[in-house]
Short mmCIF file of C-alpha atoms in Angstrom, two decimals:
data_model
loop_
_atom_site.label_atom_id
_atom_site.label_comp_id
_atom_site.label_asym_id
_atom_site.label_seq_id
_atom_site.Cartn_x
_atom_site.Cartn_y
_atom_site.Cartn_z
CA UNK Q 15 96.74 119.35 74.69
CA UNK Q 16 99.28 120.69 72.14
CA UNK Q 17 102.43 120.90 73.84
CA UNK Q 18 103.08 118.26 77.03
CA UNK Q 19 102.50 114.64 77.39
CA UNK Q 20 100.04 113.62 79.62
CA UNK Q 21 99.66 110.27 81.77
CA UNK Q 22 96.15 109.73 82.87
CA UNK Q 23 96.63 106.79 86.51
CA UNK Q 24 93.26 105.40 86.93
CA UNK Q 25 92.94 102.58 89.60
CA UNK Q 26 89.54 100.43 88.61
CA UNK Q 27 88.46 96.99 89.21
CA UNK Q 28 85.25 97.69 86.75
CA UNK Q 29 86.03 97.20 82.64
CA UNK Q 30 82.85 99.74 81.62
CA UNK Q 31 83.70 102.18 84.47
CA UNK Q 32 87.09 102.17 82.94
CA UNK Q 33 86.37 102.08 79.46
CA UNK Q 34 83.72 105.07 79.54
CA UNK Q 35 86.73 107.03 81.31
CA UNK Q 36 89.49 106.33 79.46
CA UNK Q 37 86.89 107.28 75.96
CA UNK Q 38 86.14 110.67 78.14
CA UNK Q 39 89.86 111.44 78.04
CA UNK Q 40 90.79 110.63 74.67
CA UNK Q 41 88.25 112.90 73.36
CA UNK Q 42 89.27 115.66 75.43
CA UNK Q 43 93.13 115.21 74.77
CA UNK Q 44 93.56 113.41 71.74
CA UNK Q 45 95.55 110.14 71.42
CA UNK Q 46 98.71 111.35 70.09
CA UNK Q 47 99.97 112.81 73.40
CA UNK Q 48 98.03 110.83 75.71
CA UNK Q 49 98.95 108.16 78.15
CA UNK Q 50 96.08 105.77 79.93
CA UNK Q 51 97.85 103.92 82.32
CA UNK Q 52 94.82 101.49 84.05
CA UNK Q 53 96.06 100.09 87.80
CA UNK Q 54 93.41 96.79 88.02
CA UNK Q 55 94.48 95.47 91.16
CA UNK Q 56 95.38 98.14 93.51
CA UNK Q 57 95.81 97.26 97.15
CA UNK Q 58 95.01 100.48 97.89
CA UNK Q 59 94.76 103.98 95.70
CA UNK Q 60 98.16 105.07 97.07
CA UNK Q 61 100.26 101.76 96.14
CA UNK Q 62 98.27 101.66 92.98
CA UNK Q 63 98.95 105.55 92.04
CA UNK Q 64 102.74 105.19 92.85
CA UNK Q 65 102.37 101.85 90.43
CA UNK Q 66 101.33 104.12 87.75
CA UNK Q 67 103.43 106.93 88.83
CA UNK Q 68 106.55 104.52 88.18
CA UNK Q 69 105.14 103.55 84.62
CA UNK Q 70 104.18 107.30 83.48
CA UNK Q 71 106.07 109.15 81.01
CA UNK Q 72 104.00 112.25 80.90
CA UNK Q 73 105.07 115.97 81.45
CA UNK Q 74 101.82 116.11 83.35
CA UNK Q 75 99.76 113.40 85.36
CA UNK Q 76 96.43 113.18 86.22
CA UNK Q 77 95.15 111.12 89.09
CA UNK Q 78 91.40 109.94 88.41
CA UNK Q 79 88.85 108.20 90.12
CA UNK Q 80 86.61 105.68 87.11
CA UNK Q 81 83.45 107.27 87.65
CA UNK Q 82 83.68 110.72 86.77
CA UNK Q 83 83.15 112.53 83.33
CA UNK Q 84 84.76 115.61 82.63
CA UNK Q 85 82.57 118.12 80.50
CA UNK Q 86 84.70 120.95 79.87
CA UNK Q 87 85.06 121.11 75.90
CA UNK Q 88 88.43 122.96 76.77
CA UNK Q 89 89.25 121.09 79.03
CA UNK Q 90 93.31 120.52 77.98
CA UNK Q 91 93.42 123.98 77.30
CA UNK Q 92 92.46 125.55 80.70
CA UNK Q 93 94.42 122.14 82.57
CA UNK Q 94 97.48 123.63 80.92
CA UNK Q 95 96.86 126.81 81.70
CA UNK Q 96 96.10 126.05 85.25
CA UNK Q 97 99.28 124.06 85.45
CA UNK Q 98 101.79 126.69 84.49
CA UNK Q 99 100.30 129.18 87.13
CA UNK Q 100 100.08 126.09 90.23
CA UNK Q 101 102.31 122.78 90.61
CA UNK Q 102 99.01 120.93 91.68
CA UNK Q 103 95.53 121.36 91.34
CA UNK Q 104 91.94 119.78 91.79
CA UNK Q 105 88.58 120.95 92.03
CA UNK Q 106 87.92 120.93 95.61
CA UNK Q 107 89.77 121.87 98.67
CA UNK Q 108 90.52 124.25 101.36
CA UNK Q 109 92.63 126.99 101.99
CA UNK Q 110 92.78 125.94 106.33
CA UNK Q 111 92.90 122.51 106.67
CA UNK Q 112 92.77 121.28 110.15
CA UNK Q 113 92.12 117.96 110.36
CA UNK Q 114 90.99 114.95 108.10
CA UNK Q 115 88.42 116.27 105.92
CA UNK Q 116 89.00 119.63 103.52
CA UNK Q 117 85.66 120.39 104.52
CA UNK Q 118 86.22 120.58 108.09
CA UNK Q 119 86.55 124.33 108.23
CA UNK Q 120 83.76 125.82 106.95
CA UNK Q 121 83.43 129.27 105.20
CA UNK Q 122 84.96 131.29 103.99
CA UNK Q 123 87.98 128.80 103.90
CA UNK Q 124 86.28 125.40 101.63
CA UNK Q 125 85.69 125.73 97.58
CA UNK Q 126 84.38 123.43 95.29
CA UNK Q 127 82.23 122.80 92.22
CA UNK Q 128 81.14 119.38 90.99
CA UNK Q 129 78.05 117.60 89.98
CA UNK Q 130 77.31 114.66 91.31
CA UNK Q 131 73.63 112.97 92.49
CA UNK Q 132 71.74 115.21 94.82
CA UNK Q 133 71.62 112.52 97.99
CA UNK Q 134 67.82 113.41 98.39
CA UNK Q 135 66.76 113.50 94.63
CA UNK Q 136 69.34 111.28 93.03
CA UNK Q 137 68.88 114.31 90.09
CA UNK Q 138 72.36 115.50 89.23
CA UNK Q 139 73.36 118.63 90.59
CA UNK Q 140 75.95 121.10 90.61
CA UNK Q 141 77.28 122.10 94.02
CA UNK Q 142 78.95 125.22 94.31
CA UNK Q 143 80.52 125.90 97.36
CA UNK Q 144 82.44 128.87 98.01
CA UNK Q 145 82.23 132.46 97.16
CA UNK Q 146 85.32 134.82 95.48
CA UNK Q 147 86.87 133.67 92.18
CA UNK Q 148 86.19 130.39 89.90
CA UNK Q 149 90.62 129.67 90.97
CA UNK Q 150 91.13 129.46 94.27
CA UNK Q 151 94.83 130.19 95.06
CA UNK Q 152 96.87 129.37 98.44
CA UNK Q 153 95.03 125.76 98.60
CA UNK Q 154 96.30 123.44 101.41
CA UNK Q 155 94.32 120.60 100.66
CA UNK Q 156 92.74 118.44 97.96
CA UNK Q 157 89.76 115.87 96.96
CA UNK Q 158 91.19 113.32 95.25
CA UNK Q 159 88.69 112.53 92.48
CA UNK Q 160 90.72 114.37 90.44
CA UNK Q 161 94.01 115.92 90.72
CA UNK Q 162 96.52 117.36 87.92
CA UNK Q 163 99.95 117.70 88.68
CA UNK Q 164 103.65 118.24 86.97
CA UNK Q 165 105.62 114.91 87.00
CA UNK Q 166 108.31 116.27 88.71
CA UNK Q 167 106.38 117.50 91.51
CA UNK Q 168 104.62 113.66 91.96
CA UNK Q 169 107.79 111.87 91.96
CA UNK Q 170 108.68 114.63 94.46
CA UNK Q 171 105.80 113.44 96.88
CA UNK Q 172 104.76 110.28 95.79
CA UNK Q 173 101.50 108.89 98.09
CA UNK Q 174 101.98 106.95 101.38
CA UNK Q 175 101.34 103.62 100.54
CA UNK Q 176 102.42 102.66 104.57
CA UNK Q 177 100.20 105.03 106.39
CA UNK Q 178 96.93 105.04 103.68
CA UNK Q 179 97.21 101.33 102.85
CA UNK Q 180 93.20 101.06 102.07
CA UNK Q 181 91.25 103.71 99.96
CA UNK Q 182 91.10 106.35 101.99
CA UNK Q 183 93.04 109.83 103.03
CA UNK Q 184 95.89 109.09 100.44
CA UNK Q 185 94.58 112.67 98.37
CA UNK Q 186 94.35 114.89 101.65
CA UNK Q 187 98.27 113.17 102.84
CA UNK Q 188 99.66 113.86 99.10
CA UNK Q 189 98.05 117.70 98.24
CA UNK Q 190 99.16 118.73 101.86
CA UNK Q 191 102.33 117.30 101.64
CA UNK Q 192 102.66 119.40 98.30
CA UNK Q 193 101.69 122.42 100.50
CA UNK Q 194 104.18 122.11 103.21
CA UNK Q 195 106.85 121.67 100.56
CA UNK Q 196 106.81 124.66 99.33
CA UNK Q 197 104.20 123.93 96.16
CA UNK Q 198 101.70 125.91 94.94
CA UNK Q 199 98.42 124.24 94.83
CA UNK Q 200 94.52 125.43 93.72
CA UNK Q 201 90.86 124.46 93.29
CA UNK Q 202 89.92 124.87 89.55
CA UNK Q 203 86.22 125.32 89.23
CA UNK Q 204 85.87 125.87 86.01
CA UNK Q 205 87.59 122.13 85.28
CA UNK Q 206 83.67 120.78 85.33
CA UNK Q 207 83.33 117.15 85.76
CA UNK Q 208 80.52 115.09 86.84
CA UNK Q 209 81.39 112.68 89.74
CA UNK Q 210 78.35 109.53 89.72
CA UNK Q 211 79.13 108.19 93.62
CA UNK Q 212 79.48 110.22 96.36
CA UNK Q 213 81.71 109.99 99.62
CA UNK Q 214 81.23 107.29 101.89
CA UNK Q 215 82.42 107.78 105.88
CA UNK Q 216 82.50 104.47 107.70
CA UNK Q 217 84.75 103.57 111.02
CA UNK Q 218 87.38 102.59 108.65
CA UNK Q 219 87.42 106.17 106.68
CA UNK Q 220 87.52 107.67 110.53
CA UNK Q 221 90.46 104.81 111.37
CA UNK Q 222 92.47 106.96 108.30
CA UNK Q 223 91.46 110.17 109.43
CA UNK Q 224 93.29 109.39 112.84
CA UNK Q 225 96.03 108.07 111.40
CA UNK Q 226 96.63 111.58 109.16
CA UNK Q 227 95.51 113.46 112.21
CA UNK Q 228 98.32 111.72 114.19
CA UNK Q 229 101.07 112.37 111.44
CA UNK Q 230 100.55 115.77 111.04
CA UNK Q 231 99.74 116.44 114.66
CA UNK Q 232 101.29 120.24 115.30
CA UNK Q 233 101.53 121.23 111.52
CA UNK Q 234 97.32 121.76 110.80
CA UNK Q 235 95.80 124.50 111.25
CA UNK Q 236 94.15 125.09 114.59
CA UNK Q 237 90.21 125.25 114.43
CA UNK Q 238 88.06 128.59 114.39
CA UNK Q 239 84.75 128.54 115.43
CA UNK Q 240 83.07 126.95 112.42
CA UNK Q 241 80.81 128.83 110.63
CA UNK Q 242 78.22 126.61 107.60
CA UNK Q 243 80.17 126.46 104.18
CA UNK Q 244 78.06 129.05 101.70
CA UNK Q 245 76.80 126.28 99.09
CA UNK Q 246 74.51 126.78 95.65
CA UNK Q 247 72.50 123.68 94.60
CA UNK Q 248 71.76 123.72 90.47
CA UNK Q 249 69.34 121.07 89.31
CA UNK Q 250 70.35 119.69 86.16
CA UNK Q 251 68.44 117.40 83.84
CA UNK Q 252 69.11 114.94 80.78
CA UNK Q 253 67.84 117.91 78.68
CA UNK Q 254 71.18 120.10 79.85
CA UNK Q 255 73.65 117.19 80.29
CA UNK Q 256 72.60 115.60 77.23
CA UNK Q 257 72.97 118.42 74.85
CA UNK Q 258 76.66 119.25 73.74
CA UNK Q 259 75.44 123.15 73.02
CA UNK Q 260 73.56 123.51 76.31
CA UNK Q 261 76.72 121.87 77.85
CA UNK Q 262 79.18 123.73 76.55
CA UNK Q 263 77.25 126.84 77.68
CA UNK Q 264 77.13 125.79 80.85
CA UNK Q 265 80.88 125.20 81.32
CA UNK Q 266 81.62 129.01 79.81
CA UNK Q 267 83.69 130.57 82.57
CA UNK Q 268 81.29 133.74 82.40
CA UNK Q 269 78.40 130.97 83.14
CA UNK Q 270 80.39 129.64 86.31
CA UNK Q 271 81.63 132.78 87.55
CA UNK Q 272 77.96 133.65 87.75
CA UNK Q 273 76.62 131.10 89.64
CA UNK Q 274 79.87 131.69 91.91
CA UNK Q 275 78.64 135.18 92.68
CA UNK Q 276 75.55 134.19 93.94
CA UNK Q 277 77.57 133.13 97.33
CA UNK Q 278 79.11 136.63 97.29
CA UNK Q 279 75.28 138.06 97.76
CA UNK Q 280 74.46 135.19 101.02
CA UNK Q 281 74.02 137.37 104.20
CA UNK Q 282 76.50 136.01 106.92
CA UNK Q 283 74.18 134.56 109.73
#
């Protein structure tokens, strides 16, 4: 990153999960400009990202989960291009959001691409979902694993530490906040980042999606009849992910944009 400062907020309660982060960052940003702040006793991710909102003095902020690693060799490079197009961006989401979940609508409205542990094979695997372009524009809503955003335009929203007081719903409240206000938000898929857990829906993650259904009841969306999200499945192995050459091959925007374009060629059912 050559020009802007940049605070990384990470909320973790584990010192490797942490550590292995905060090492992914610095080599992908350099030291000189870059800001860890660690939040190590969060009473929720909300009260603990508006802690480290209050202590950042970045021109941009990331808002990270501990468990991800972020592959892109050029990576800063492509975050601050991304970030003088859109106010806020992450790399999944959906352009109709109607209710608690970004996935909730189905194609041809939900984009993504991560790798994370295929729930059958534990192997990890890069799921593409989506069709069109690797930047997906007119985004309504966001995952929160990771989200990138202009310090201005967080202090702006901050997160609802009142209504999303446990772990959930606190990314889907803040990125459509950011919509309705007039910011311009998008799904990066060529920021390529490996995320090790995967999402976890209990009766407490549906208690949160009430409560966001409830406060934005009239503003979402109305539902279409859903049609399946078009999603690619690539296997990956230690020999790919552990090799910086195959790696950095595989995170060449001519390389995504390919596998992309193999959901452009699924038949609608």
């Amino acid at each position: 990153m050559s020009l802007a400062q940049v605070s990384v907020i990470v909320c973790s309660i584990d010192a490797r999960k942490f550590e292995r982060v905060s090492a992914n960052y610095r080599r992908l940003l350099g030291s000189a400009l870059l800001e860890i702040i660690g939040i190590h006793d969060a009473r929720s991710l909300a009260e603990g990202y508006n802690r480290g909102l209050d202590l950042a003095c970045g021109d941009i902020l990331v808002f990270s989960h501990d468990d991800i690693e972020i592959l892109s060799p050029d990576f800063a490079a492509r975050l601050e291009e991304h970030l003088r197009l859109y106010d806020l961006v992450g790399i999944a989401g959906t352009t109709r959001l109607i209710g608690g979940g970004w996935y909730f609508s189905g194609h041809p409205f939900d984009y993504m691409l991560l790798i994370s542990p295929h729930p059958e094979t534990g192997l990890l695997t890069m799921i593409i979902e989506g069709g069109g372009t690797l930047v997906v524009p007119g985004i309504q809503g966001l995952d929160g694993v990771f989200l990138a955003t202009r310090a201005p335009v967080a202090r702006a929203m901050r997160f609802d530490a009142a209504t999303f007081d446990h772990f959930h719903l606190y990314d889907l409240d803040f990125s459509y906040r950011a919509f309705l206000s007039g910011f311009r938000l998008a799904v990066c898929r060529d920021l390529v980042l490996i995320h090790q857990s995967q999402g976890k829906y209990s009766d407490r993650w549906d208690h949160y999606r009430q409560r966001f259904e409830h406060k934005f009841s009239g503003r979402l969306a109305p539902p279409l009849p859903r049609r399946d999200p078009r999603i690619v499945n690539i296997p990956l192995g230690e020999a790919i992910l552990g090799d910086r050459a195959q790696v950095a091959r595989l995170c060449r925007s001519e390389t995504l944009a390919g596998f992309v374009a193999r959901l452009d060629l699924v038949q609608p059912p």
